[in-house]
Coordinates of C-alpha atoms and ligand atoms in Angstrom, one line a residue:
M2 CA 12.9 -8.6 32.8
K3 CA 12.0 -6.1 30.1
Y4 CA 13.0 -7.0 26.5
E5 CA 13.3 -5.0 23.4
T6 CA 12.7 -6.3 19.9
V7 CA 15.1 -5.8 17.0
I8 CA 13.8 -6.3 13.5
G9 CA 15.5 -6.2 10.1
L10 CA 13.8 -6.7 6.7
E11 CA 14.8 -8.3 3.4
I12 CA 12.4 -7.3 0.7
H13 CA 12.3 -8.8 -2.8
A14 CA 10.5 -6.6 -5.4
Q15 CA 9.8 -7.9 -8.8
L16 CA 10.9 -5.3 -11.4
L17 CA 8.3 -4.4 -14.0
T18 CA 10.5 -5.2 -17.1
K19 CA 8.9 -6.8 -20.1
T20 CA 11.6 -9.4 -20.3
K21 CA 13.7 -11.4 -17.8
L22 CA 17.0 -10.3 -16.3
F23 CA 19.3 -12.3 -18.5
C24 CA 17.2 -13.5 -21.5
R25 CA 14.4 -12.3 -23.7
C26 CA 11.6 -14.4 -22.2
S27 CA 8.4 -12.6 -21.1
T28 CA 7.9 -11.8 -17.4
Q29 CA 4.1 -11.8 -17.8
F30 CA 2.3 -13.3 -14.8
G31 CA -0.2 -16.2 -15.1
L32 CA 0.7 -17.6 -18.5
Q33 CA 0.6 -21.3 -19.3
P34 CA 3.3 -23.0 -17.1
N35 CA 6.7 -23.4 -18.7
S36 CA 5.6 -21.5 -21.9
Q37 CA 8.0 -18.6 -21.1
T38 CA 11.4 -20.3 -21.0
C39 CA 14.5 -20.7 -23.1
P40 CA 18.0 -22.3 -22.8
V41 CA 19.3 -19.3 -20.7
C42 CA 16.7 -19.3 -18.0
L43 CA 16.5 -23.1 -17.9
G44 CA 20.3 -23.2 -17.4
L45 CA 21.0 -25.5 -20.4
P46 CA 24.7 -26.1 -21.0
G47 CA 26.3 -23.6 -23.4
S48 CA 23.8 -20.8 -23.0
L49 CA 25.0 -17.4 -21.9
P50 CA 23.2 -14.7 -19.9
V51 CA 23.0 -11.0 -21.1
I52 CA 22.0 -8.3 -18.7
N53 CA 18.7 -6.5 -19.2
R54 CA 19.5 -2.7 -19.3
E55 CA 16.0 -1.8 -18.3
A56 CA 16.3 -3.8 -15.0
V57 CA 19.5 -1.9 -14.2
R58 CA 17.8 1.4 -15.0
M59 CA 15.0 0.6 -12.5
A60 CA 17.5 -0.5 -9.8
I61 CA 19.3 2.9 -10.2
K62 CA 16.0 4.7 -10.0
L63 CA 15.2 3.1 -6.7
A64 CA 18.8 3.7 -5.4
L65 CA 18.4 7.4 -6.2
A66 CA 15.1 7.6 -4.6
L67 CA 16.4 6.0 -1.4
Q68 CA 19.6 8.1 -1.5
A69 CA 21.7 5.1 -1.6
Q70 CA 25.3 5.1 -2.8
I71 CA 25.4 3.7 -6.4
N72 CA 28.4 1.6 -7.2
L73 CA 29.7 2.5 -10.7
K74 CA 31.0 -1.0 -11.0
S75 CA 29.2 -4.0 -9.4
I76 CA 29.7 -7.7 -9.7
F77 CA 27.3 -10.6 -10.2
S78 CA 27.9 -13.8 -8.3
R79 CA 26.6 -17.3 -8.2
K80 CA 24.8 -18.4 -5.1
N81 CA 24.8 -22.1 -5.2
Y82 CA 22.1 -24.3 -3.7
F83 CA 20.0 -27.2 -4.8
Y84 CA 16.3 -26.8 -5.1
P85 CA 13.9 -28.2 -7.7
D86 CA 12.6 -24.8 -8.8
L87 CA 16.2 -23.7 -9.6
P88 CA 17.2 -25.6 -12.7
K89 CA 20.7 -24.1 -13.0
G90 CA 21.6 -25.2 -9.5
Y91 CA 22.6 -21.6 -8.6
Q92 CA 21.0 -18.2 -8.6
I93 CA 22.7 -15.2 -10.2
T94 CA 22.8 -12.5 -7.6
Q95 CA 25.1 -9.8 -6.3
Y96 CA 27.2 -10.5 -3.3
K97 CA 30.4 -8.5 -2.5
L98 CA 29.7 -5.5 -4.7
P99 CA 26.0 -4.8 -5.1
V100 CA 24.5 -2.2 -7.4
A101 CA 24.0 0.2 -4.4
E102 CA 24.8 0.4 -0.7
G103 CA 23.4 2.5 2.2
G104 CA 20.4 4.7 1.7
E105 CA 17.4 5.4 3.9
L106 CA 13.7 5.5 4.1
L107 CA 11.6 7.6 6.5
I108 CA 8.8 5.9 8.5
E109 CA 6.5 7.3 11.1
S110 CA 6.3 5.7 14.5
E111 CA 4.0 6.9 17.2
G112 CA 3.7 10.3 15.5
Q113 CA 7.5 10.7 15.2
A114 CA 9.5 10.5 11.9
R115 CA 12.2 7.9 12.1
V116 CA 14.9 7.1 9.6
I117 CA 15.5 3.5 8.8
H118 CA 18.9 2.9 7.2
L119 CA 19.5 0.4 4.5
E120 CA 22.4 -2.0 4.2
R121 CA 22.3 -2.5 0.4
L122 CA 20.3 -3.0 -2.8
H123 CA 21.1 -5.7 -5.2
L124 CA 19.9 -7.2 -8.4
E125 CA 19.2 -10.9 -8.7
E126 CA 17.1 -13.4 -10.7
D127 CA 14.0 -15.1 -9.3
A128 CA 13.6 -18.9 -9.1
G129 CA 10.7 -20.9 -10.6
K130 CA 7.6 -22.0 -8.7
S131 CA 6.8 -25.3 -7.1
L132 CA 3.2 -26.2 -7.5
H133 CA 2.1 -28.4 -4.6
E134 CA -1.6 -28.1 -5.1
G135 CA -4.3 -28.1 -7.8
F136 CA -3.5 -31.2 -9.8
P137 CA -5.4 -34.6 -9.6
D138 CA -2.2 -36.3 -8.4
S139 CA -1.0 -33.4 -6.2
V140 CA -0.9 -35.8 -3.2
E141 CA 2.1 -37.6 -4.6
K142 CA 3.6 -35.1 -7.1
T143 CA 4.9 -31.6 -7.1
Y144 CA 4.8 -29.8 -10.5
L145 CA 7.3 -27.2 -11.5
D146 CA 6.7 -24.0 -13.4
F147 CA 9.8 -22.3 -14.7
N148 CA 8.2 -19.2 -16.1
R149 CA 9.4 -17.2 -13.1
C150 CA 13.0 -18.4 -13.5
G151 CA 15.2 -15.4 -14.3
V152 CA 12.6 -12.7 -13.6
P153 CA 14.4 -9.6 -12.3
L154 CA 14.3 -8.8 -8.6
I155 CA 15.7 -6.0 -6.6
E156 CA 16.5 -7.0 -3.0
I157 CA 16.4 -4.3 -0.4
V158 CA 18.1 -5.1 2.9
T159 CA 17.6 -2.9 5.9
R160 CA 19.7 -2.5 9.0
P161 CA 18.1 -4.1 12.0
E162 CA 16.6 -0.8 13.2
M163 CA 12.9 -1.5 13.6
R164 CA 11.6 -2.0 17.1
T165 CA 8.0 -3.1 16.6
A166 CA 5.9 -5.0 14.1
G167 CA 4.1 -1.7 13.4
E168 CA 7.3 -0.1 12.3
A169 CA 8.2 -3.0 10.0
V170 CA 4.7 -2.8 8.4
E171 CA 5.1 1.0 8.0
F172 CA 8.5 0.5 6.3
V173 CA 7.1 -2.1 3.8
Q174 CA 4.1 0.1 3.1
N175 CA 6.3 3.2 2.5
L176 CA 8.7 1.2 0.3
R177 CA 5.8 -0.2 -1.6
T178 CA 4.4 3.2 -2.3
L179 CA 7.8 4.4 -3.4
L180 CA 8.2 1.4 -5.8
Q181 CA 4.7 2.2 -7.3
Y182 CA 5.6 5.9 -7.6
L183 CA 8.7 5.0 -9.5
E184 CA 6.7 2.6 -11.7
I185 CA 9.3 -0.2 -11.2
C186 CA 7.2 -2.7 -9.2
D187 CA 3.4 -3.2 -9.0
G188 CA 3.7 -4.1 -5.2
N189 CA 1.2 -6.9 -5.4
M190 CA 2.0 -9.0 -2.3
E191 CA -0.6 -11.7 -3.1
E192 CA 0.8 -12.4 -6.5
G193 CA 4.3 -12.4 -5.0
S194 CA 5.7 -9.4 -6.8
L195 CA 6.6 -7.9 -3.4
R196 CA 7.9 -10.5 -0.9
C197 CA 9.1 -9.8 2.6
D198 CA 11.4 -11.8 4.9
A199 CA 11.8 -10.5 8.4
N200 CA 14.5 -11.3 10.9
L201 CA 13.8 -10.7 14.6
S202 CA 15.7 -11.1 17.8
I203 CA 15.1 -9.9 21.3
R204 CA 17.5 -8.7 24.0
P205 CA 17.3 -7.2 27.5
E206 CA 16.3 -3.6 27.3
G207 CA 19.3 -1.3 27.0
S208 CA 21.6 -4.1 26.0
D209 CA 23.8 -3.6 22.9
Q210 CA 24.5 -7.3 22.6
P211 CA 22.6 -8.8 19.7
G212 CA 20.2 -11.6 20.5
V213 CA 19.9 -14.8 18.5
K214 CA 17.8 -14.0 15.5
T215 CA 15.2 -16.1 13.6
E216 CA 14.0 -15.4 10.1
V217 CA 10.4 -15.5 9.1
K218 CA 9.6 -16.2 5.4
N219 CA 6.6 -16.4 3.1
I220 CA 4.8 -13.3 4.4
N221 CA 2.4 -12.2 1.7
S222 CA 0.3 -9.4 3.4
F223 CA 0.8 -6.5 5.8
R224 CA -1.6 -8.1 8.2
F225 CA 0.4 -11.4 8.3
L226 CA 3.7 -9.4 8.6
A227 CA 2.4 -7.8 11.8
R228 CA 1.0 -11.0 13.2
A229 CA 4.1 -13.1 12.4
L230 CA 6.4 -10.6 14.1
D231 CA 4.2 -10.2 17.1
Y232 CA 4.0 -14.0 17.4
E233 CA 7.7 -14.4 17.0
A234 CA 8.6 -11.8 19.6
K235 CA 6.3 -13.4 22.1
R236 CA 7.6 -16.9 21.3
Q237 CA 11.2 -15.8 21.9
M238 CA 10.4 -14.0 25.1
E239 CA 8.6 -17.1 26.5
L240 CA 11.6 -19.2 25.6
L241 CA 14.0 -16.9 27.4
E242 CA 11.6 -16.7 30.4
R243 CA 11.7 -20.5 30.7
G244 CA 15.5 -20.4 30.5
E245 CA 15.5 -22.0 27.1
R246 CA 17.8 -21.3 24.2
I247 CA 16.6 -19.6 21.0
I248 CA 17.8 -21.4 17.9
K249 CA 19.0 -19.5 14.9
E250 CA 16.7 -20.8 12.2
T251 CA 14.4 -20.1 9.4
R252 CA 10.7 -20.2 10.2
G253 CA 7.6 -20.1 8.0
W254 CA 4.5 -18.1 8.7
D255 CA 1.4 -20.4 8.8
S256 CA -1.6 -18.2 8.4
A257 CA -4.0 -21.0 9.1
S258 CA -2.8 -21.6 12.6
G259 CA -1.5 -18.0 13.2
R260 CA 2.0 -19.3 14.2
T261 CA 5.5 -19.4 12.9
I262 CA 6.8 -22.9 12.3
A263 CA 10.5 -24.1 12.3
Q264 CA 11.6 -24.9 8.7
R265 CA 15.4 -25.3 8.8
S266 CA 18.4 -24.2 10.7
K267 CA 19.7 -21.0 9.3
E268 CA 22.4 -21.3 6.7
E269 CA 25.5 -19.1 6.8
A270 CA 26.7 -17.2 3.7
H271 CA 29.6 -19.5 3.3
D272 CA 27.2 -22.4 2.8
Y273 CA 26.3 -21.0 -0.6
R274 CA 29.8 -21.0 -1.9
Y275 CA 29.4 -17.7 -3.6
F276 CA 31.8 -16.9 -6.4
P277 CA 31.9 -14.3 -9.2
E278 CA 29.7 -15.2 -12.1
P279 CA 32.2 -16.1 -14.9
D280 CA 29.6 -15.6 -17.7
L281 CA 28.9 -11.9 -16.9
P282 CA 31.4 -9.0 -17.0
P283 CA 31.2 -6.5 -14.1
L284 CA 28.2 -4.3 -14.4
V285 CA 29.4 -0.8 -15.2
V286 CA 27.1 2.3 -15.1
S287 CA 28.2 5.8 -16.1
E288 CA 27.8 9.0 -14.1
G289 CA 26.1 10.5 -17.2
W290 CA 23.4 7.8 -17.3
I291 CA 22.8 8.1 -13.5
K292 CA 22.3 11.9 -14.0
E293 CA 19.9 11.2 -16.8
I294 CA 17.9 8.8 -14.7
A295 CA 17.9 11.3 -11.8
A296 CA 16.5 14.0 -14.0
G297 CA 13.6 11.8 -15.0
L298 CA 12.5 10.8 -11.4
P299 CA 8.9 11.7 -10.6
E300 CA 8.0 13.8 -7.6
L301 CA 8.2 11.4 -4.6
P302 CA 5.7 11.1 -1.7
P303 CA 7.5 13.3 0.9
A304 CA 7.9 16.2 -1.6
K305 CA 4.4 15.8 -2.9
M306 CA 3.0 15.8 0.6
E307 CA 4.9 18.9 1.4
R308 CA 3.6 20.6 -1.8
F309 CA 0.0 19.6 -1.1
I310 CA 0.1 21.2 2.3
R311 CA 1.7 24.4 1.0
E312 CA -0.2 24.7 -2.3
Y313 CA -3.6 23.5 -1.4
G314 CA -3.7 24.3 2.3
L315 CA -4.3 20.7 3.4
A316 CA -3.6 19.4 6.9
A317 CA -0.7 17.0 7.2
D318 CA -2.9 14.0 7.8
E319 CA -5.0 14.6 4.8
A320 CA -2.0 15.2 2.6
R321 CA -0.5 11.9 3.8
I322 CA -3.7 10.0 2.8
L323 CA -3.8 11.7 -0.6
V324 CA -0.2 10.9 -1.5
S325 CA -0.5 7.3 -0.4
S326 CA -0.6 6.3 -4.0
R327 CA 0.4 8.2 -7.1
A328 CA -2.9 7.5 -8.8
L329 CA -4.9 8.9 -5.8
A330 CA -2.7 12.0 -5.7
D331 CA -3.2 12.5 -9.4
Y332 CA -7.0 12.1 -9.0
F333 CA -7.0 14.7 -6.2
E334 CA -5.0 17.2 -8.2
A335 CA -7.3 16.8 -11.3
L336 CA -10.4 17.1 -9.1
A337 CA -9.1 20.1 -7.2
C338 CA -8.2 21.9 -10.4
A339 CA -11.5 21.1 -12.2
A340 CA -13.7 21.9 -9.2
G341 CA -11.7 25.0 -8.3
T342 CA -11.8 24.1 -4.6
P343 CA -9.0 22.0 -3.2
R344 CA -10.8 22.0 0.2
Q345 CA -13.9 20.3 -1.2
A346 CA -11.9 18.0 -3.4
A347 CA -10.0 16.7 -0.4
N348 CA -13.2 16.3 1.6
W349 CA -15.0 14.4 -1.1
I350 CA -12.0 12.0 -1.7
K351 CA -11.5 11.4 2.0
R352 CA -15.1 10.6 2.7
E353 CA -17.2 9.5 -0.3
V354 CA -14.6 8.3 -2.7
L355 CA -12.4 6.4 -0.3
Q356 CA -15.4 4.9 1.5
F357 CA -16.9 3.7 -1.8
L358 CA -13.5 2.2 -2.8
K359 CA -13.2 0.5 0.6
E360 CA -16.7 -0.9 0.5
N361 CA -16.2 -2.3 -3.0
N362 CA -12.6 -3.4 -2.4
L363 CA -11.4 -1.3 -5.4
E364 CA -8.4 0.9 -6.2
I365 CA -8.7 4.5 -7.2
T366 CA -7.8 3.4 -10.8
D367 CA -11.0 1.4 -10.8
F368 CA -13.2 4.4 -9.6
P369 CA -16.0 4.9 -12.1
L370 CA -16.2 8.7 -11.9
Q371 CA -13.8 10.9 -13.9
P372 CA -12.5 13.9 -11.9
A373 CA -14.3 16.2 -14.3
S374 CA -17.7 14.7 -13.5
L375 CA -17.2 14.7 -9.8
A376 CA -16.0 18.3 -10.1
E377 CA -19.3 19.2 -11.8
L378 CA -21.2 17.9 -8.7
I379 CA -18.9 19.8 -6.3
K380 CA -19.5 23.0 -8.4
L381 CA -23.3 22.6 -8.2
V382 CA -23.1 22.4 -4.4
E383 CA -20.7 25.4 -4.3
A384 CA -23.2 27.4 -6.4
R385 CA -25.9 26.4 -4.0
E386 CA -28.0 24.9 -6.8
I387 CA -28.3 21.7 -4.7
T388 CA -27.6 20.9 -1.1
M389 CA -24.7 18.9 0.1
T390 CA -27.1 16.3 1.4
I391 CA -28.7 15.8 -2.0
A392 CA -25.3 15.7 -3.6
K393 CA -24.0 13.0 -1.3
E394 CA -27.0 10.9 -0.7
Q395 CA -28.8 11.0 -4.0
I396 CA -26.7 12.3 -6.9
F397 CA -23.3 10.8 -6.1
P398 CA -24.6 7.2 -5.8
E399 CA -26.7 7.7 -9.0
M400 CA -23.7 8.9 -10.9
I401 CA -21.8 5.8 -10.0
K402 CA -24.7 3.6 -10.8
T403 CA -25.7 5.1 -14.1
G404 CA -22.7 7.1 -15.3
K405 CA -25.0 10.1 -15.9
E406 CA -23.8 13.6 -15.4
P407 CA -25.1 15.4 -12.3
R408 CA -27.3 17.9 -14.2
T409 CA -29.1 15.2 -16.0
I410 CA -29.8 13.4 -12.7
I411 CA -31.1 16.7 -11.1
E412 CA -33.5 17.2 -13.9
E413 CA -34.7 13.7 -14.2
K414 CA -35.4 13.4 -10.4
G415 CA -36.6 17.0 -9.9
L416 CA -33.9 17.6 -7.3
K417 CA -33.8 21.3 -6.8
P418 CA -33.0 22.9 -3.5
I419 CA -35.8 24.4 -1.5
A420 CA -34.4 28.0 -1.4
E421 CA -37.7 29.6 -0.7
D422 CA -38.0 30.2 3.1
N423 CA -41.8 30.1 2.8
T424 CA -41.9 26.6 1.4
L425 CA -39.6 25.5 4.1
L426 CA -41.5 27.3 6.8
A427 CA -44.7 25.7 5.7
I428 CA -43.1 22.2 5.9
I429 CA -41.7 23.1 9.4
N430 CA -45.1 24.2 10.6
Q431 CA -46.7 21.0 9.3
V432 CA -44.1 18.9 11.1
I433 CA -44.7 20.8 14.4
E434 CA -48.5 20.2 13.9
E435 CA -48.1 16.5 13.2
N436 CA -45.8 15.8 16.1
P437 CA -47.4 17.3 19.2
Q438 CA -45.8 15.0 21.7
P439 CA -42.1 15.5 20.7
V440 CA -42.9 19.2 20.5
Q441 CA -44.2 19.2 24.1
Q442 CA -41.1 17.3 25.2
Y443 CA -38.9 19.9 23.5
L444 CA -40.8 22.8 25.1
G445 CA -40.5 20.9 28.5
G446 CA -36.7 21.2 28.2
K447 CA -35.8 18.0 26.4
T448 CA -33.8 19.8 23.7
Q449 CA -32.3 16.7 22.1
V450 CA -35.8 16.1 20.5
L451 CA -34.8 18.8 18.1
G452 CA -32.7 16.3 16.2
F453 CA -35.8 14.1 15.7
L454 CA -37.9 17.0 14.5
L455 CA -35.2 18.2 12.1
G456 CA -35.1 14.6 10.7
Q457 CA -38.8 14.8 10.0
V458 CA -38.4 18.2 8.3
M459 CA -35.5 16.8 6.1
K460 CA -37.6 13.7 5.3
A461 CA -40.6 15.8 4.3
T462 CA -38.4 17.9 2.0
R463 CA -36.8 14.8 0.6
G464 CA -33.4 16.2 1.7
Q465 CA -33.8 19.2 -0.6
A466 CA -33.6 21.7 2.2
N467 CA -30.3 23.2 3.4
P468 CA -30.0 21.4 6.8
E469 CA -28.4 24.3 8.5
K470 CA -31.1 26.7 7.4
A471 CA -33.8 24.1 8.3
R472 CA -32.4 23.8 11.8
L473 CA -32.3 27.5 12.3
L474 CA -35.9 28.0 11.1
L475 CA -37.2 25.0 13.1
Q476 CA -35.5 26.3 16.2
A477 CA -37.0 29.8 15.7
A478 CA -40.4 28.3 15.2
L479 CA -40.2 26.2 18.4
D480 CA -38.8 29.2 20.4
R481 CA -41.9 31.2 19.2
L482 CA -44.1 28.5 20.5
A483 CA -42.3 28.5 23.9
K484 CA -42.9 32.2 24.3
K485 CA -46.6 31.9 23.8
Ligands
ZN6 ZN1 14.5 -17.4 -21.0
MN7 MN1 17.5 -12.7 -2.4

């Protein structure tokens, strides 16, 4: 039997506010455990929460960008459960009336654009952190850090519309890019500021009956998301093939073994005894404020991509790469403008810059060359003062290493192009003279030897010759020999 997979996502994004959702404690990551707490976020009796306006503003920004329907009035609720990292014994979240409902995000699947619809967006507070490792007595004790208690989260719930692990990864990647464009979440999955839970079920192909779904938690990278979902789909199929039942449960992703592991049977909403939070009034936002926030939205990835194609004549694939982060898109525009050639700016970023970043595991914000410096190098090539080979192989790495400007490097290293055909011709003749055997092979019809001879020429010129010109002159010289 053929099966199809149905995947839905619940994503928690930590909002980049300075203070927590209901108190003034700092949200800064990595501080001394339990140093950022107060009676409100510790849930001490008699303390009262006050909503953080900035967190609401960020939630509205996201709702607008996702074209979700914003509820002018929404309600906070208590979700009751007992867990050591939750000192209040309940989480303040939104249940019946969330801050926004609906909305959509585009993904690309097998070259086709697909719309993934959203169920809802809601605001809620984070819990603390249980520290199971890293202490001398960790074998017998778990330590608790309450600094994260009350940190604002926006939860994004999709409809179960994704069909493959690849689509789920694409969704999270696109959402992450969007959050970063909006400057409301840093998207750091390893530090937990973007967390993803995925639910998955399978059903016979073409069936509209939902299968029994399992939820996979604790996924902290795109790679693990893909692997966890592939594993889970396969596990469920094998169960059905053996005639066994799938149990509705929560499973954890274990990256060490590459498997999902049963954690607990899946709770139902009514298990949490949700009720409206009596300490907070309904959250009311005005139309005027929403308009003001909408007016301040930055240009978003799809619009930017479309503009890059139109304004700079880029191909869709290149534009997609360049808008993959706001910082990269900004770098490209600054470079294109300073160098005066968007084509070359795009080429340099796609090849040299991105390759350097990848090799050194860096982000574009860490890239050592300012757009203006790299633009100087591009302009020197365009003006034919140096060859592309010299620019890429000698000057670019030296600029990164020393921070010197390209002109300084050219002068210090004596890197000038060999423009004079006579100089180049002399070198070509010398190479022909010194390599009688390859030359004979070439003349005997083994034309691929040309590449070797050209390599010798470029080596002798220390890369200073224009490779295209060198190839033409070399070929001409060899053809003259052939006629003799
Ligand atoms: Zn606090
Ligand atoms: Mn949640």
